[in-house]
């Protein structure tokens, strides 16, 4: 049986849900994927529950979905070769974002990818900066006063500082801390507001538990 992440189990999920089940991600999906912008491709790679949340909204709004468990999935490269514009690319490789982004660089070089949401990994964020993306903090699993939501990670020095803060918080709190960043190729007003991360209430929990993958995980807790 596949390994079950503790955040999907009853009780623990209610008290420490993952960041993508919070209001910041919901607002992100509402703003970026609304059909009034345009219908395009949405590329979702990695973390399965986060993919499910974003895929649901993207499908509702009529976007074409490309979904893969990781950047090295056998059919992904062929699918991406047909894409000239992607509205959103989401990448959460559970800490292996540098390797994932390296695999995706040919796609990023050939296609226009307007928005990138990625789990923070310093080496991967430096790649985005090299590709002239503007990178901002989206949300973190513990607050960092120097890096609130929307804080601009403009230089490798700031990226390294955030990495040290996350590493220090993980050691201090005794569990793995993490963050998501939001990147665009220009000034953009669609960056989510400065709302602190807050757990969604019953409607989102109900929607999450209705998904088949999460239902299987819950049954195995």
Coordinates of C-alpha atoms in Angstrom, one line a residue:
X1 CA 0.0 0.0 0.0
X2 CA 1.3 3.5 -0.7
X3 CA 2.6 5.5 2.2
X4 CA 0.1 7.8 3.8
X5 CA 1.1 11.4 4.8
X6 CA 0.1 12.1 8.4
X7 CA -1.6 15.4 7.4
X8 CA -4.4 13.3 5.6
X9 CA -5.3 11.4 8.8
X10 CA -8.4 12.2 10.9
X11 CA -7.6 14.6 13.8
X12 CA -4.1 15.5 12.6
X13 CA -5.5 16.8 9.3
X14 CA -8.0 19.0 11.2
X15 CA -5.3 20.6 13.4
X16 CA -2.4 20.9 10.9
X17 CA -3.7 20.8 7.3
X18 CA -1.3 21.4 4.4
X19 CA -0.9 24.9 3.0
X20 CA -2.7 24.1 -0.2
X21 CA -5.9 23.5 1.8
X22 CA -5.8 27.1 3.0
X23 CA -7.4 30.3 1.9
X24 CA -4.3 31.6 0.1
X25 CA -4.4 28.7 -2.4
X26 CA -8.2 29.1 -2.8
X27 CA -7.8 32.8 -3.6
X28 CA -4.9 32.0 -6.0
X29 CA -7.1 29.5 -7.9
X30 CA -10.0 31.9 -8.1
X31 CA -7.9 34.8 -9.4
X32 CA -5.7 32.9 -11.8
X33 CA -8.0 30.3 -13.3
X34 CA -11.2 32.4 -13.7
X35 CA -12.4 32.0 -17.3
X36 CA -12.6 35.7 -17.9
X37 CA -8.8 35.7 -18.2
X38 CA -8.6 33.2 -21.1
X39 CA -8.7 29.4 -21.6
X40 CA -5.3 27.9 -21.7
X41 CA -3.3 24.9 -20.5
X42 CA -2.7 24.3 -16.8
X43 CA 0.2 22.1 -15.9
X44 CA 0.1 20.4 -12.5
X45 CA 3.1 18.3 -11.3
X46 CA 3.8 16.5 -8.0
X47 CA 1.8 16.6 -4.8
X48 CA -1.4 14.7 -5.5
X49 CA -3.9 16.5 -3.2
X50 CA -2.7 19.9 -4.3
X51 CA -3.0 18.8 -7.9
X52 CA -6.6 17.7 -7.2
X53 CA -7.6 21.0 -5.7
X54 CA -6.2 23.1 -8.6
X55 CA -7.3 20.6 -11.2
X56 CA -10.9 20.8 -10.0
X57 CA -11.0 24.6 -10.4
X58 CA -9.1 24.5 -13.7
X59 CA -11.6 22.0 -15.2
X60 CA -14.6 24.0 -14.0
X61 CA -13.2 27.0 -15.9
X62 CA -12.6 25.1 -19.1
X63 CA -8.8 24.9 -19.1
X64 CA -6.9 22.1 -20.7
X65 CA -5.1 20.0 -18.0
X66 CA -1.8 18.3 -18.0
X67 CA -1.3 16.4 -14.8
X68 CA 1.7 14.3 -13.8
X69 CA 3.0 12.7 -10.6
X70 CA 6.5 14.1 -11.3
X71 CA 8.5 16.0 -13.9
X72 CA 10.1 12.7 -15.2
X73 CA 6.8 11.0 -16.0
X74 CA 7.1 9.2 -19.3
X75 CA 4.4 10.9 -21.2
X76 CA 4.9 14.4 -19.8
X77 CA 7.6 15.7 -22.2
X78 CA 5.4 14.7 -25.3
X79 CA 2.4 16.5 -23.8
X80 CA 4.4 19.6 -23.1
X81 CA 5.8 19.8 -26.6
X82 CA 2.4 20.6 -27.9
X83 CA 1.9 23.5 -25.5
X84 CA 2.8 27.1 -26.6
X85 CA 1.1 28.9 -23.7
X86 CA 0.3 27.7 -20.2
X87 CA -1.5 30.0 -17.8
X88 CA -0.3 28.2 -14.7
X89 CA 2.4 25.6 -13.9
X90 CA 2.3 24.1 -10.3
X91 CA 5.3 22.1 -9.1
X92 CA 5.6 20.4 -5.7
X93 CA 8.2 17.6 -5.9
X94 CA 8.4 17.3 -2.1
X95 CA 11.9 18.8 -1.9
X96 CA 13.2 17.7 -5.3
X97 CA 12.1 20.9 -7.1
X98 CA 15.6 21.6 -8.5
X99 CA 15.6 18.3 -10.4
X100 CA 12.0 18.8 -11.4
X101 CA 12.6 22.4 -12.7
X102 CA 15.8 21.2 -14.6
X103 CA 13.7 18.6 -16.4
X104 CA 11.1 21.3 -17.2
X105 CA 13.6 23.9 -18.5
X106 CA 13.2 22.9 -22.2
X107 CA 9.4 23.5 -21.8
X108 CA 10.0 26.8 -20.1
X109 CA 12.4 27.9 -22.8
X110 CA 10.0 27.1 -25.7
X111 CA 6.6 28.0 -24.2
X112 CA 5.2 31.0 -22.4
X113 CA 4.3 30.1 -18.8
X114 CA 2.6 33.1 -17.3
X115 CA 2.4 31.9 -13.6
X116 CA 4.5 29.4 -11.7
X117 CA 3.6 28.2 -8.2
X118 CA 6.3 26.0 -6.7
X119 CA 7.2 24.5 -3.4
X120 CA 10.2 26.5 -2.2
X121 CA 13.6 25.1 -2.9
X122 CA 16.5 27.6 -3.0
X123 CA 18.3 26.0 -5.9
X124 CA 15.0 25.9 -7.9
X125 CA 14.1 29.5 -7.1
X126 CA 17.5 30.6 -8.3
X127 CA 16.7 28.9 -11.6
X128 CA 13.5 30.9 -11.9
X129 CA 15.5 34.1 -11.2
X130 CA 17.9 33.2 -14.0
X131 CA 15.0 32.8 -16.3
X132 CA 13.9 36.4 -15.4
X133 CA 10.9 35.4 -13.3
X134 CA 9.9 37.7 -10.5
X135 CA 9.4 35.4 -7.4
X136 CA 7.3 36.2 -4.4
X137 CA 6.4 34.4 -1.2
X138 CA 2.9 32.8 -1.5
X139 CA 2.6 31.0 1.9
X140 CA 4.7 29.3 4.5
X141 CA 3.9 26.7 7.1
X142 CA 5.2 28.9 9.9
X143 CA 5.3 32.8 9.8
X144 CA 8.6 34.5 8.8
X145 CA 8.5 38.2 9.7
X146 CA 11.1 39.0 7.0
X147 CA 9.1 37.1 4.3
X148 CA 5.4 37.7 4.7
X149 CA 3.0 36.9 1.8
X150 CA 4.0 38.8 -1.4
X151 CA 7.6 39.4 -0.2
X152 CA 9.8 39.7 -3.2
X153 CA 12.6 37.2 -3.4
X154 CA 14.6 39.5 -5.8
X155 CA 18.1 38.1 -5.3
X156 CA 19.9 34.8 -4.5
X157 CA 20.9 36.3 -1.2
X158 CA 17.3 36.7 -0.1
X159 CA 16.5 33.2 -1.4
X160 CA 19.4 31.7 0.7
X161 CA 18.2 33.7 3.7
X162 CA 14.7 32.2 3.4
X163 CA 16.2 28.7 3.1
X164 CA 18.2 29.2 6.3
X165 CA 15.0 30.4 8.1
X166 CA 13.0 27.4 7.0
X167 CA 15.8 25.1 8.0
X168 CA 16.1 26.7 11.4
X169 CA 12.3 26.6 12.0
X170 CA 12.3 22.9 11.1
X171 CA 15.0 22.2 13.7
X172 CA 13.3 24.4 16.3
X173 CA 9.8 23.0 15.9
X174 CA 10.8 19.4 15.3
X175 CA 9.0 19.0 12.0
X176 CA 9.6 19.9 8.4
X177 CA 8.6 23.4 7.6
X178 CA 8.1 24.5 4.0
X179 CA 6.8 27.3 1.8
X180 CA 5.3 28.0 -1.6
X181 CA 6.5 30.7 -4.0
X182 CA 4.6 32.5 -6.8
X183 CA 6.5 33.6 -9.9
X184 CA 5.5 35.7 -12.9
X185 CA 7.5 37.1 -15.9
X186 CA 6.5 40.7 -15.2
X187 CA 4.6 43.0 -12.8
X188 CA 1.3 41.3 -12.1
X189 CA -1.7 42.3 -10.0
X190 CA -3.0 38.7 -9.6
X191 CA -0.6 37.9 -6.8
X192 CA -2.8 36.8 -3.8
X193 CA -3.5 39.2 -1.1
X194 CA -1.7 39.4 2.3
X195 CA -4.3 37.2 4.1
X196 CA -2.6 35.0 6.6
X197 CA -2.9 31.3 5.9
X198 CA -6.1 30.0 7.5
X199 CA -7.6 26.5 7.4
X200 CA -10.6 26.3 5.3
X201 CA -13.8 25.2 7.0
X202 CA -16.3 22.5 6.4
X203 CA -17.0 23.0 2.7
X204 CA -13.4 22.5 1.6
X205 CA -12.9 19.7 4.0
X206 CA -15.9 18.0 2.6
X207 CA -14.8 18.5 -0.9
X208 CA -11.3 17.1 -0.1
X209 CA -12.7 14.0 1.7
X210 CA -15.0 13.3 -1.3
X211 CA -11.9 12.8 -3.6
X212 CA -11.2 9.2 -4.1
X213 CA -7.4 9.5 -3.4
X214 CA -8.0 11.2 -0.1
X215 CA -10.8 8.8 0.8
X216 CA -8.4 5.9 0.4
X217 CA -5.8 7.7 2.5
X218 CA -8.3 8.3 5.3
X219 CA -9.4 4.7 5.3
X220 CA -5.8 3.6 5.8
X221 CA -5.0 6.0 8.7

